[in-house]
Each structure stands twice: as structure tokens, then as C-alpha cells.
mmCIF file of C-alpha atoms and ligand atoms in Angstrom:
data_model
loop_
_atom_site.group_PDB
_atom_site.id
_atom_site.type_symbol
_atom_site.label_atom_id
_atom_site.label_comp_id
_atom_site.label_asym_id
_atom_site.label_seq_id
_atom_site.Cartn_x
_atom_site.Cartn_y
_atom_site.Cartn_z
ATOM 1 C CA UNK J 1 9.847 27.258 -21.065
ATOM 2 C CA UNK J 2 8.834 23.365 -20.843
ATOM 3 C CA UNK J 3 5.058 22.939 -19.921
ATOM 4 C CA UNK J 4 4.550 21.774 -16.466
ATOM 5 C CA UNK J 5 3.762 17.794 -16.296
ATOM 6 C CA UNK J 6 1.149 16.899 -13.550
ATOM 7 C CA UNK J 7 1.680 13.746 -11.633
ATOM 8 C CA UNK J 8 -0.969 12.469 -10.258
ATOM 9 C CA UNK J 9 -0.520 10.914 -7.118
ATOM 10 C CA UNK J 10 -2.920 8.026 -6.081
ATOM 11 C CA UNK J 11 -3.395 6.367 -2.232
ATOM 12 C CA UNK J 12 -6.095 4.870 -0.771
ATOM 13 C CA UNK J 13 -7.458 7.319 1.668
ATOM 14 C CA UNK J 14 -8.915 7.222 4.872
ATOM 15 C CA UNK J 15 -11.610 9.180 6.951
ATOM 16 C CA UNK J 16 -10.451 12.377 8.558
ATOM 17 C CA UNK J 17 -12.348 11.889 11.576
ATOM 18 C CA UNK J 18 -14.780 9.534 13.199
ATOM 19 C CA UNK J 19 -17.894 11.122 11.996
ATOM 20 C CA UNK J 20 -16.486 10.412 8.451
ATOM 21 C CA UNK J 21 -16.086 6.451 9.062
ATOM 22 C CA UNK J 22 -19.756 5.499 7.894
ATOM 23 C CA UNK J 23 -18.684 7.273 4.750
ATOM 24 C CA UNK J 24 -15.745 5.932 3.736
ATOM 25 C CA UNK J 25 -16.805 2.288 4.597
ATOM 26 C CA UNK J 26 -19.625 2.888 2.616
ATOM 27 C CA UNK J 27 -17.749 4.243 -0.582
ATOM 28 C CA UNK J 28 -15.305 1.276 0.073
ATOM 29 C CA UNK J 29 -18.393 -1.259 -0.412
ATOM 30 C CA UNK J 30 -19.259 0.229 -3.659
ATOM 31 C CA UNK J 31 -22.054 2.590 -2.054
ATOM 32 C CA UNK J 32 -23.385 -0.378 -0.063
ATOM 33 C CA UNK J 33 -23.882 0.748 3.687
ATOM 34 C CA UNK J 34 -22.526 -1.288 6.540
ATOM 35 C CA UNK J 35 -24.374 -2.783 9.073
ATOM 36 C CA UNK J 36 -24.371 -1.742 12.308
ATOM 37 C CA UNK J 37 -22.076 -4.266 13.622
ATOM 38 C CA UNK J 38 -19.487 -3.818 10.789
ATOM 39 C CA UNK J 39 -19.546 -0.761 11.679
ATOM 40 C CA UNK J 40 -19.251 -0.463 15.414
ATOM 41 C CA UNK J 41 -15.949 -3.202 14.454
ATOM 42 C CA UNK J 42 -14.560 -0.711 12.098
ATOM 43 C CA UNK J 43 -15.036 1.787 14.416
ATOM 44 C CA UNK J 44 -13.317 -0.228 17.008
ATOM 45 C CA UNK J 45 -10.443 -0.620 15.131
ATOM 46 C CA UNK J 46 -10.156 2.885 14.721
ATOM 47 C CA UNK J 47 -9.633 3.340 18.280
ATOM 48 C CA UNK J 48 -7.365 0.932 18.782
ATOM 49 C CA UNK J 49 -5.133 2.734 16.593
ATOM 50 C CA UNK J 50 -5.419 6.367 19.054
ATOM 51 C CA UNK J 51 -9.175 7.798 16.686
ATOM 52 C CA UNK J 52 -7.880 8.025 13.350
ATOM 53 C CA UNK J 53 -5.738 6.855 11.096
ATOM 54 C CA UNK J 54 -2.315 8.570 9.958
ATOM 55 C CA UNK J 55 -2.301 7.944 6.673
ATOM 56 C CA UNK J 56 -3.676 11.146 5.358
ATOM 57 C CA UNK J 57 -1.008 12.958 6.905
ATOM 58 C CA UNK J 58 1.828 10.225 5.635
ATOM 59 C CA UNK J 59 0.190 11.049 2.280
ATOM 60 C CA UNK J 60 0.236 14.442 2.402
ATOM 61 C CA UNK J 61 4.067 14.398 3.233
ATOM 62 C CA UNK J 62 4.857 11.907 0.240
ATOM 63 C CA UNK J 63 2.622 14.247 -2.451
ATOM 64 C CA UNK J 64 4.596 17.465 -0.918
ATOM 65 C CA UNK J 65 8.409 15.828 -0.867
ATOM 66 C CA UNK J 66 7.701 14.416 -4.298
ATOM 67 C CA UNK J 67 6.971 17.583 -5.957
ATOM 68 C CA UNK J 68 9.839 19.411 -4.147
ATOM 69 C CA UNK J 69 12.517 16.116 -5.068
ATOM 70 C CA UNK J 70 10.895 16.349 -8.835
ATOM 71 C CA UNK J 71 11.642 20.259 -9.029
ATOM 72 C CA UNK J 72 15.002 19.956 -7.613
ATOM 73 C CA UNK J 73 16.290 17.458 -10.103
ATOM 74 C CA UNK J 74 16.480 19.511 -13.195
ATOM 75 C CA UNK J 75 13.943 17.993 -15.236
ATOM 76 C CA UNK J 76 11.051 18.915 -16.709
ATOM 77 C CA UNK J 77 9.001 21.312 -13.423
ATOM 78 C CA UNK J 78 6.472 19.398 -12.099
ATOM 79 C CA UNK J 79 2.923 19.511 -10.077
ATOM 80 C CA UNK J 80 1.878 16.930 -7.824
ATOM 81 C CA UNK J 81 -2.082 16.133 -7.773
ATOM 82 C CA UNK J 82 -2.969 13.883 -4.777
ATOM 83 C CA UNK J 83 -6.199 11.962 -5.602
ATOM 84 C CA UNK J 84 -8.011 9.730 -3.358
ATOM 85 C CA UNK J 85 -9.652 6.418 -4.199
ATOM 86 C CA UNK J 86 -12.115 6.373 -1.112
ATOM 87 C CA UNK J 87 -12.004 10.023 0.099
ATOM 88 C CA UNK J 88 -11.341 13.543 -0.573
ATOM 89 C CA UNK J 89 -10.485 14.621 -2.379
ATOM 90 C CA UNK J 90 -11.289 11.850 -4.545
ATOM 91 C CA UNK J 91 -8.569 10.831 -8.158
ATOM 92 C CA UNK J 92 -11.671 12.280 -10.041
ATOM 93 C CA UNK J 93 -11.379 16.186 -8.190
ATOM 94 C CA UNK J 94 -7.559 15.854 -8.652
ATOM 95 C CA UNK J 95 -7.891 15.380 -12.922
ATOM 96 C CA UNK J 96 -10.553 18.090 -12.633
ATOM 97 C CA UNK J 97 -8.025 20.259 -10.741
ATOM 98 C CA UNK J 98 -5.549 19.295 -13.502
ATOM 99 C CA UNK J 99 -6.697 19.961 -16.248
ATOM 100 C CA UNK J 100 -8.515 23.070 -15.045
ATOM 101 C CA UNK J 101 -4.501 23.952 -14.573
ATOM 102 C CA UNK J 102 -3.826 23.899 -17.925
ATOM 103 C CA UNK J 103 -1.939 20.822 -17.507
ATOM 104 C CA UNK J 104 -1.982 18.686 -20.557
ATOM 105 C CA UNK J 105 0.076 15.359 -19.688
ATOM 106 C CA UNK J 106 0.315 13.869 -16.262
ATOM 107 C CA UNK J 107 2.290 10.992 -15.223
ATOM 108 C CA UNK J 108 0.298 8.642 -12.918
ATOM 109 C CA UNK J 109 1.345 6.616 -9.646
ATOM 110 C CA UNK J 110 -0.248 4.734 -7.143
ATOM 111 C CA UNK J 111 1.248 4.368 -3.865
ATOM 112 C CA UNK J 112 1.307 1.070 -3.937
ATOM 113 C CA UNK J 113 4.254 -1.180 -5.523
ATOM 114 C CA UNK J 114 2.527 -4.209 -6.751
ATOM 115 C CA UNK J 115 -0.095 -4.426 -9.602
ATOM 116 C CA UNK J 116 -3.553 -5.920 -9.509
ATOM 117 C CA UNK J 117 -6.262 -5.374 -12.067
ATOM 118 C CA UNK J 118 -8.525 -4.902 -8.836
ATOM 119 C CA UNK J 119 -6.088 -2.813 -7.044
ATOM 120 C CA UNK J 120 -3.830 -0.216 -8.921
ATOM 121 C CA UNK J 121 -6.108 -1.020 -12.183
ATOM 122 C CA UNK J 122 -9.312 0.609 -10.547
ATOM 123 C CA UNK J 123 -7.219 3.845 -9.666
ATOM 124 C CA UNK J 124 -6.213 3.979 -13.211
ATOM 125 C CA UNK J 125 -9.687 3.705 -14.462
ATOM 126 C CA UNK J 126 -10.969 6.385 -12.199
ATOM 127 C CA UNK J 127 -8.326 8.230 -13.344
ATOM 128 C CA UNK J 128 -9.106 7.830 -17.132
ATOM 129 C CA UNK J 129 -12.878 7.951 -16.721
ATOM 130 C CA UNK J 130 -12.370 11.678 -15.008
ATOM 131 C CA UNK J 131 -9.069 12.633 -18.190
ATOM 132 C CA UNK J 132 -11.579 11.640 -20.869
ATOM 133 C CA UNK J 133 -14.396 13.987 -19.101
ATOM 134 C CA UNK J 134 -11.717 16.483 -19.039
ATOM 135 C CA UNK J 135 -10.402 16.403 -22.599
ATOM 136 C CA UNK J 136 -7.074 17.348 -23.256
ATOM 137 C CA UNK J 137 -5.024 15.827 -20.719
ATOM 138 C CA UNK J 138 -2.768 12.834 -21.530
ATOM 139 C CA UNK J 139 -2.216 9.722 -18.810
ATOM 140 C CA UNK J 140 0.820 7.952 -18.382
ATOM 141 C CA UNK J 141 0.599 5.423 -16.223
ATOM 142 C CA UNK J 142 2.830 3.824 -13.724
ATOM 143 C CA UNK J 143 1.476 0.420 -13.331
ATOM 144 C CA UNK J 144 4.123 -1.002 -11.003
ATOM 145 C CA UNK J 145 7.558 -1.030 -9.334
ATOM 146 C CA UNK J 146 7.723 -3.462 -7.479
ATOM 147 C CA UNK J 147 11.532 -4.462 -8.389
ATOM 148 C CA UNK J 148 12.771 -1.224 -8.656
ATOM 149 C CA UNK J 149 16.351 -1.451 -7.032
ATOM 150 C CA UNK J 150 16.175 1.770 -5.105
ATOM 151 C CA UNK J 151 13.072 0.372 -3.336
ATOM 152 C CA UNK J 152 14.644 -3.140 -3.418
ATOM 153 C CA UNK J 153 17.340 -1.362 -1.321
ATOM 154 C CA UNK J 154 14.963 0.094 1.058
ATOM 155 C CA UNK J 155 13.428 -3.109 1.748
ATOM 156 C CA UNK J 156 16.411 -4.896 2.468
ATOM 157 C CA UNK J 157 17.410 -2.142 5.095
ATOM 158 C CA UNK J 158 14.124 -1.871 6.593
ATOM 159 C CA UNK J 159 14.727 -5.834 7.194
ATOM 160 C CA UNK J 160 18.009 -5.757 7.644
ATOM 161 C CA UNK J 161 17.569 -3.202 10.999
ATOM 162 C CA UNK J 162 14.487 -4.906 12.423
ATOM 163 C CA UNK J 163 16.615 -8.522 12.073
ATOM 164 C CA UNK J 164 18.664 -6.469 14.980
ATOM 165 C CA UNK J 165 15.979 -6.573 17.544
ATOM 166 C CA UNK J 166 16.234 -10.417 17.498
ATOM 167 C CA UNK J 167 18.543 -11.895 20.107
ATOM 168 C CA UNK J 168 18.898 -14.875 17.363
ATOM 169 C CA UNK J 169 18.715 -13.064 13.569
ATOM 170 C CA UNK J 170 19.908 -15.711 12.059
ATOM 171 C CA UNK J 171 16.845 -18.075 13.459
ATOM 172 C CA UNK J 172 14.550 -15.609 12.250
ATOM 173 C CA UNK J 173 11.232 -16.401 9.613
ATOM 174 C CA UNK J 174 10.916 -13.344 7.682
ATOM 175 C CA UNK J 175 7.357 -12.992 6.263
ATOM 176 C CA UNK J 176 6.485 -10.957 3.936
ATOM 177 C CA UNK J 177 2.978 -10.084 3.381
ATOM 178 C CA UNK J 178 0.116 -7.989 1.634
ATOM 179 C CA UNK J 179 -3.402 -7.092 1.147
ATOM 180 C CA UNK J 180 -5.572 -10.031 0.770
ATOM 181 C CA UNK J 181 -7.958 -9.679 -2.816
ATOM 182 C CA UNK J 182 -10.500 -11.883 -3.839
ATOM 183 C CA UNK J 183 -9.041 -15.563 -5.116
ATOM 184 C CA UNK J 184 -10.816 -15.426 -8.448
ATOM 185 C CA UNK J 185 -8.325 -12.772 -9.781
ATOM 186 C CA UNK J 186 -5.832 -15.500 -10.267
ATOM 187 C CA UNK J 187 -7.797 -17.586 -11.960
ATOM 188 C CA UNK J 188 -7.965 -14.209 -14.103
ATOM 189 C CA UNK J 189 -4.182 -14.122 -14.706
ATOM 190 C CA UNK J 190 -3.875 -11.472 -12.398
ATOM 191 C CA UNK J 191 0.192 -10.542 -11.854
ATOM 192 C CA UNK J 192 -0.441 -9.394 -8.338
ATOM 193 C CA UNK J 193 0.569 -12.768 -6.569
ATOM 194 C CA UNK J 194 3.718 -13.514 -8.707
ATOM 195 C CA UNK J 195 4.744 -9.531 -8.400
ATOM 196 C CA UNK J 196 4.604 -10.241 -4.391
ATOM 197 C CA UNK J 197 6.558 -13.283 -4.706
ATOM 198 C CA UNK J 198 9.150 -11.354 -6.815
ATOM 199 C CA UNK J 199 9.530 -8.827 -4.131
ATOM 200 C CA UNK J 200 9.418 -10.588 -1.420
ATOM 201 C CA UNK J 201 12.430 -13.319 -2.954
ATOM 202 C CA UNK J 202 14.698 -10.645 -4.402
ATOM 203 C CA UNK J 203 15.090 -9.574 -0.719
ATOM 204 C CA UNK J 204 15.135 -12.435 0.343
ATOM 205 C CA UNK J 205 18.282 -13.249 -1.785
ATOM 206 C CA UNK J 206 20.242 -9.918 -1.641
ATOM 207 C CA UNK J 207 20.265 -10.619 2.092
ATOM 208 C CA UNK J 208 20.819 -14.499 1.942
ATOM 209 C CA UNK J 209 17.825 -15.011 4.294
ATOM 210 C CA UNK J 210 17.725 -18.401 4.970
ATOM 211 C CA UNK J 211 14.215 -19.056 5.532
ATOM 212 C CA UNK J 212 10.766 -16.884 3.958
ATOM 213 C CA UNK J 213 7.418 -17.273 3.412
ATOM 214 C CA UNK J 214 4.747 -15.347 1.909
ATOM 215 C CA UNK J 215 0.819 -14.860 3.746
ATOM 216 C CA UNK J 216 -1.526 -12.637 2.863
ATOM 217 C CA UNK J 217 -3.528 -10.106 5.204
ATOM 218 C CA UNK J 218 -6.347 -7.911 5.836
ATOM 219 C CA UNK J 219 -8.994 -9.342 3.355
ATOM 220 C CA UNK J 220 -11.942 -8.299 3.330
ATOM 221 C CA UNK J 221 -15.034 -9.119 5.242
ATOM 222 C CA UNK J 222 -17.358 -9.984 2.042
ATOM 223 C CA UNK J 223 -18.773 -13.690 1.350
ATOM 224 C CA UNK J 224 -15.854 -13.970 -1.590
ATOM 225 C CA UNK J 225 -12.880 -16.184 -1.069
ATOM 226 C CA UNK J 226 -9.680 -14.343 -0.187
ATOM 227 C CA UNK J 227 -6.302 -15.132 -1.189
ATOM 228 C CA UNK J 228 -4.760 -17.602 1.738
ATOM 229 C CA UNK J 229 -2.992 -18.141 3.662
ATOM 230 C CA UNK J 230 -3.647 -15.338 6.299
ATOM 231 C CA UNK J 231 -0.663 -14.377 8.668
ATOM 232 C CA UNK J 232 -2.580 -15.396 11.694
ATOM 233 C CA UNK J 233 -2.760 -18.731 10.547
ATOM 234 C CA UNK J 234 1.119 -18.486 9.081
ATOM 235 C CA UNK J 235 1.641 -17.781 12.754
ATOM 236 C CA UNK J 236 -0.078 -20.613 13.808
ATOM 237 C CA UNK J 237 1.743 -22.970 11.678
ATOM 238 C CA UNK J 238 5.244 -21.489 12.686
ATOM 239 C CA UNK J 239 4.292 -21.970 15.853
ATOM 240 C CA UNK J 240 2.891 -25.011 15.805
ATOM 241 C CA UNK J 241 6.353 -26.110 14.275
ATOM 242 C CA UNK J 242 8.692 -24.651 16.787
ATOM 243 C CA UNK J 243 9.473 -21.283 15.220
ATOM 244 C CA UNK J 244 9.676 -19.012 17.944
ATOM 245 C CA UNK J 245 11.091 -15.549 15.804
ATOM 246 C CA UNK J 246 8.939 -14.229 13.353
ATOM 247 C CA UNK J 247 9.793 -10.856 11.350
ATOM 248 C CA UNK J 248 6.734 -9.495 9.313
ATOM 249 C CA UNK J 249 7.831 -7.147 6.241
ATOM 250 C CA UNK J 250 3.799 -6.112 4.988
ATOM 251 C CA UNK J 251 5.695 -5.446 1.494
ATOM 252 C CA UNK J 252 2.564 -4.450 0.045
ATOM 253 C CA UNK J 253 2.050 -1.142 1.840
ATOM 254 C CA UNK J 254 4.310 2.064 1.589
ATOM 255 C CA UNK J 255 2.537 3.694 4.797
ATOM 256 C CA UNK J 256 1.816 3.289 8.629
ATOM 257 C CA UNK J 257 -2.437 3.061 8.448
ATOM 258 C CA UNK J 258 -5.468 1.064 10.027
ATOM 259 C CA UNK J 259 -4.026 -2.135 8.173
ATOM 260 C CA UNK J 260 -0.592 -2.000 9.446
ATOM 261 C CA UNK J 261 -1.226 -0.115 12.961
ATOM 262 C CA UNK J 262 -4.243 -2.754 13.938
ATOM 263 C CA UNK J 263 -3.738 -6.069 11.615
ATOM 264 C CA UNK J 264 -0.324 -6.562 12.508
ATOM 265 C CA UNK J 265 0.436 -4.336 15.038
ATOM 266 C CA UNK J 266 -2.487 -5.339 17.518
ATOM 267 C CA UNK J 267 -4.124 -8.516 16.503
ATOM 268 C CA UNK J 268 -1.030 -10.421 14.830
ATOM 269 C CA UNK J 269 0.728 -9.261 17.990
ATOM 270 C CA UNK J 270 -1.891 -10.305 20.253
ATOM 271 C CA UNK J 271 -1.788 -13.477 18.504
ATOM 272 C CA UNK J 272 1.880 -13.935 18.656
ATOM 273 C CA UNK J 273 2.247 -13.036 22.465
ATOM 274 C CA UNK J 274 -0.608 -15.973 22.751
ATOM 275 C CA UNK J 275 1.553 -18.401 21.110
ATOM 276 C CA UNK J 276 5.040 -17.138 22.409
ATOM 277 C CA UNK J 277 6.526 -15.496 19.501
ATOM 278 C CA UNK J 278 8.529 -12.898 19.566
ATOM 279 C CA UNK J 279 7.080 -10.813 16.513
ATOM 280 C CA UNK J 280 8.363 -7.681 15.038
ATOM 281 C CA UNK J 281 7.773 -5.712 11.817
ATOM 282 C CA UNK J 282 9.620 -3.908 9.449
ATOM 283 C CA UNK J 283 9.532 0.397 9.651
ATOM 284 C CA UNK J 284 7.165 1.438 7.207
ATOM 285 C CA UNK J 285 8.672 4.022 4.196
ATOM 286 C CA UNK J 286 6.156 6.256 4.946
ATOM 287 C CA UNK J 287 7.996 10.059 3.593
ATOM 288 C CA UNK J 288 11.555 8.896 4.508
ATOM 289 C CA UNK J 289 14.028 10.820 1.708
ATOM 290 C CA UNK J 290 15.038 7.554 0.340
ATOM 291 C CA UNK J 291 11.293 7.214 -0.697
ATOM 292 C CA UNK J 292 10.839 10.147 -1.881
ATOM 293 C CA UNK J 293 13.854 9.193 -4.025
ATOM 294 C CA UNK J 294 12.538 6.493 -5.238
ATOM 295 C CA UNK J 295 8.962 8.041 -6.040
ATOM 296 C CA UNK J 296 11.379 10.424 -8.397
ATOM 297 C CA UNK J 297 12.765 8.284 -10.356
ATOM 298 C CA UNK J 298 9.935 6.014 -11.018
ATOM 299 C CA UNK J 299 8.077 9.199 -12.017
ATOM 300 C CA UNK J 300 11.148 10.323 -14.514
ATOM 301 C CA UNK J 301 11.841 6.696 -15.817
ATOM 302 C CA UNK J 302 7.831 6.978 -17.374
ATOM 303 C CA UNK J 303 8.412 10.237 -18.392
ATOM 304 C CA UNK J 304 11.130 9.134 -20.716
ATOM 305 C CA UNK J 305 9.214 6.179 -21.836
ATOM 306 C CA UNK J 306 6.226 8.043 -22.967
ATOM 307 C CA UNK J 307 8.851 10.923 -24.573
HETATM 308 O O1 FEC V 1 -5.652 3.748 7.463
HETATM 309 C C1 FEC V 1 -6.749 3.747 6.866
HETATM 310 O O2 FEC V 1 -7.739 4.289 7.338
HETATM 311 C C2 FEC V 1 -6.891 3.107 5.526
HETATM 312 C C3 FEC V 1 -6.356 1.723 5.551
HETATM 313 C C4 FEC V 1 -6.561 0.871 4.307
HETATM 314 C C5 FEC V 1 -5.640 0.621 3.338
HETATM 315 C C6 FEC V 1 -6.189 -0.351 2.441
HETATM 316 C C7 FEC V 1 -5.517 -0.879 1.376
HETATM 317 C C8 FEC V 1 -5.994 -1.783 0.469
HETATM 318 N N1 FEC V 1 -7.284 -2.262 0.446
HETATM 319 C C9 FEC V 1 -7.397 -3.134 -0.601
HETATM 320 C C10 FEC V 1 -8.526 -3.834 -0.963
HETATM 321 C C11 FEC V 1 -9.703 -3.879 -0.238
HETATM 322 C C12 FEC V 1 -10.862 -4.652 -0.609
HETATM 323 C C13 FEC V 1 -11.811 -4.465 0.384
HETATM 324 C C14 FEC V 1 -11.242 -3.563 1.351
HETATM 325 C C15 FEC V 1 -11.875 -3.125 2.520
HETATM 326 C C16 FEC V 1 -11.345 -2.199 3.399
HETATM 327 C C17 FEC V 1 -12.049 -1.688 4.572
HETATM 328 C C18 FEC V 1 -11.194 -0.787 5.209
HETATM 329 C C19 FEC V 1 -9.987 -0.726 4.407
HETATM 330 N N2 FEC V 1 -10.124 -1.582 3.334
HETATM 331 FE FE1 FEC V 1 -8.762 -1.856 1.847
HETATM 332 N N3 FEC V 1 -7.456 -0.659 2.854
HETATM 333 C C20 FEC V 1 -7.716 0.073 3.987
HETATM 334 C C21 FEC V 1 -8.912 0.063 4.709
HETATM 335 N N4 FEC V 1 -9.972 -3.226 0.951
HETATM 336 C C22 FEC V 1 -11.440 0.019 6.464
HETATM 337 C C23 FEC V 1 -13.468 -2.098 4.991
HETATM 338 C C24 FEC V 1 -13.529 -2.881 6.247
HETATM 339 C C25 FEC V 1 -12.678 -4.106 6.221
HETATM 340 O O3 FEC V 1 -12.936 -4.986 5.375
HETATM 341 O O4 FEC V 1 -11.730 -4.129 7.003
HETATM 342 C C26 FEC V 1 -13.198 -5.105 0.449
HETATM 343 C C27 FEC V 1 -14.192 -4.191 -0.218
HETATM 344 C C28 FEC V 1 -15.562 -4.770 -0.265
HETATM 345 O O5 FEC V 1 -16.181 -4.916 0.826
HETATM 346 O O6 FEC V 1 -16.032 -5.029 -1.380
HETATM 347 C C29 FEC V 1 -10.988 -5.490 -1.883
HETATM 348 C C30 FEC V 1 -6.103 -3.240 -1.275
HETATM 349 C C31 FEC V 1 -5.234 -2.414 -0.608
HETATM 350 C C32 FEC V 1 -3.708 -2.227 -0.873
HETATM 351 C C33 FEC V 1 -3.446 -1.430 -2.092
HETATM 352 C C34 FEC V 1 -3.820 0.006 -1.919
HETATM 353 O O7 FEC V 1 -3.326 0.660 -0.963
HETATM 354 O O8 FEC V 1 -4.622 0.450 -2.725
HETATM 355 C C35 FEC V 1 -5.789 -4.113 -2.476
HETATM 356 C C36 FEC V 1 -4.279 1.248 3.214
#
């Protein structure tokens, strides 16, 4: 019988409960504690959103319909590993696990479509830090797949459906947007930015949108300089300029957490009521089949490379 390959399924993470919060922020700030008042605003946020966030349970669904889509297809059997990059349990517990398994090659993916160096990259070197401690066990990793058609496809639909809610969808700015990284990883050749773009304009032209534009969101509240511009100010601007129908695709996540449910959902919306915009946003994939599909054959597709 064929040897069971491990995939080792990256996300971000997020604190179980509110006692965990000081935690997680902390790990998230490289073991540098918050202050008080960053973290009485994270913990705000956090409430806005109904305590926690639902991301660990979204994750939990994509790790378990994964495995069951890769051992339905015929293929080699496969194990899904779920590893964390800012809780538990963390990417390095999930290679321990592994290899403790028996497994011996693993095919890695974040959930996340685009590529950064600061992003996806630091998964992978958690990941390989925590293999090479294990010995034996083989990485392949996924580094992005971002213009895969089936999730292409999935865009298009997700912004295809929420164009419906407009009573004008063909005067609508679609704006696709994504997680905000320091600007200096540009100047390092990073492919993050131009992997967005790609996204974000192959939708664009499959569904002959007239009019996008690309913002960035969520950065992070350090003394760096974060990519620009921000969607509050993109809102501003459209605005400002008579645009009165904004639809926001966050291409950049795969789930429904703290950065879709609060940045976009309460304080872009906020801001958008302010100005008189009617703003929607595009369903997240979260563990929809077509996903899971997806997942599948990004997972099989490395497979055969490495083979
Ligand atoms: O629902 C949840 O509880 C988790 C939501 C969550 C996701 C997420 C995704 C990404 N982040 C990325 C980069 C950074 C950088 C910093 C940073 C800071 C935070 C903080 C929270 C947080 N992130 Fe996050 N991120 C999520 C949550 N993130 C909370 C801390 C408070 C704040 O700034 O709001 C800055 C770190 C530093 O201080 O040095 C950098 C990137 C992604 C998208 C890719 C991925 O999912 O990995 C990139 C979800």
C-alpha cells in the first residue's frame, strides 16, 4: 500500500477565548507584550465581532473537508496536519505530530492565496525549522495560488452575486483588497503586490468589470510604513469623486475573522454610511465545497510536481 502523505495545513490562528487575547497579541509582536491600551483596543475589537473570532472553527472545517475531498479522490491517502502560526496548536506541534506518525513527506499549504516572503514565507520557515528538528520528513511547499482557475472561478461568483445587491451593478467600484505589510518588502522584490494585482485584474476581466481598484487593509499598528493606500481612504477618494457604490472583494483572505468581521464589516461600513455609500462585500470561501475543491487540487498538482 502507498505511504500516507501528510499535508500540512497552515492559517493564522486566533485566540480561543478572551483570556487568551494577551497571548496571542503578544506572540503576534514577536514576544513583545502590548500595552495596555493596545490591548483594551484589541480587545474591543473582539467584541465588536460577538467575543471571539470564528476563524478557528472555519479552520477546523477546511483541515477536516480537505482530508475527506483528498481521500475520496483516488490518490495517494492522505492526513491533514493543521498548524498554527500564532496559536495552538502551533505549525511546529503539527511537524512534531507528523513525523511522530511515521509520515515521511508532507505537502505544505497556507491558507492564504498570495505569496509574501513576510507572510506565507515565515509559515514555511517555521515549518522547516520544526522538519529539520524532526529528521526524516520531506516538505513540499505550496507557495501560492493565487491564479488558480478553480479559485479564479470562485472569485468571480462571489462578485458576481454580491454585484446583485446593487440597485445599479453596472455603476459599481469593485475593490479588491488585502492585508497591509510593511512597504520595505517591495523595495525587497517581494511578489506579494504584483500577485494581488494579478488576482484582483483576472477577475476583473473574466467579468468585464468596468471599473477596479486595488487598497490595502488592516496594517499593522507598529512605527513601520504600511503598504497604501488603505480602503478607508480609497473610500474617501470615491467619495469625494461622486462614487456612491462600492463592492469590497478582501481577495487576500479565504475566511470570515477579526480582519474581515471588524475592518470592513464595522469600521469601513461605519465609514461608508458616514459618507453615503452603499458598501457591500463579497461572501467569504470559508469551507464552501468549491473550496475544498480547490484546496484538492492545489494539494495534488504539488504532489505531482515533487513526484
Ligand atoms: O480572527 C482572528 O482572530 C485573526 C485575524 C487575523 C488574520 C490576520 C492575517 C494576516 N496578518 C498579517 C500580517 C500582520 C502583521 C502584523 C499583524 C498584526 C495582527 C494583530 C492581530 C492580527 N494581526 Fe495579522 N491577522 C489577524 C490578526 N498581522 C489581532 C495585532 C493587532 C493589530 O495590529 O491589529 C503586525 C505585527 C507586528 O506588530 O509586528 C505584519 C498578514 C495576514 C494575511 C495572511 C495570513 O492570513 O497569514 C500578512 C486572519
Amino acid at each position: 500500500a502507498q505511504s500516507t502523505l501528510g499535508i500540512l495545513l497552515m492559517a493564522y490562528g486566533t485566540p480561543r477565548n478572551l483570556d487568551e487575547v494577551e497571548a496571542y497579541y503578544t506572540h503576534i509582536r514577536h514576544g513583545r507584550p502590548p500595552t495596555e491600551q493596545q490591548l483594551a483596543d484589541l480587545m474591543r475589537r473582539y467584541h465588536a465581532i460577538g467575543g471571539i473570532s470564528p476563524l478557528n472553527d472555519i479552520t477546523a472545517a477546511e483541515a477536516r473537508e480537505l482530508e475527506a475531498a483528498l481521500n475520496r479522490d483516488g490518490g495517494r491517502p492522505c492526513k491533514v496536519y493543521l498548524g498554527m502560526k500564532h496559536a495552538h496548536p502551533f505549525i511546529a506541534d503539527a511537524v512534531a505530530r507528523m513525523a511522530a506518525d511515521g509520515i515521511t513527506e508532507a505537502v505544505t499549504l497556507v491558507l492564504a492565496p498570495h505569496y509574501s516572503a513576510m507572510s506565507v514565507g515565515q509559515y514555511q520557515k517555521n515549518a522547516d525549522e520544526a522538519a529539520t528538528a524532526a529528521r526524516g520528513l520531506t516538505l513540499w511547499h505550496v507557495d501560492s495560488w493565487h491564479l488558480h482557475p478553480k479559485f479564479l472561478r470562485l472569485i468571480e461568483s462571489r462578485v458576481q452575486s454580491a454585484l446583485a445587491r446593487f440597485a445599479n451593478p453596472d455603476d459599481v467600484l469593485v475593490v479588491f483588497s488585502a492585508h497591509s505589510l510593511p512597504a520595505r518588502i517591495i523595495a525587497a522584490g517581494d511578489p506579494y503586490e504584483r500577485q494581488l494585482h494579478e488576482t484582483g485584474d483576472a477577475v476583473a476581466a473574466a467579468l468585464h468589470l468596468p471599473r477596479h481598484r486595488f487598497a490595502w487593509q488592516s496594517a499593522g499598528r507598529t512605527a513601520d510604513t504600511w503598504l497604501g493606500p488603505d480602503i478607508l481612504e480609497v473610500l474617501r477618494e470615491l467619495a469625494a469623486e461622486g462614487t456612491k457604490q462600492v463592492l469590497l472583494c478582501p481577495v487576500g483572505f479565504v475566511s470570515d475573522h477579526l480582519e474581515v468581521l471588524y475592518d470592513v464589516d464595522i469600521e469601513a461600513q461605519a465609514l461608508a454610511r458616514e459618507l453615503g455609500v452603499q458598501l457591500e462585500r463579497t461572501a467569504s470561501l470559508n469551507a464552501d465545497p468549491a473550496f475544498i475543491e480547490t484546496l484538492r487540487d492545489v494539494v495534488r498538482a504539488r504532489e505531482v510536481q515533487a513526484a
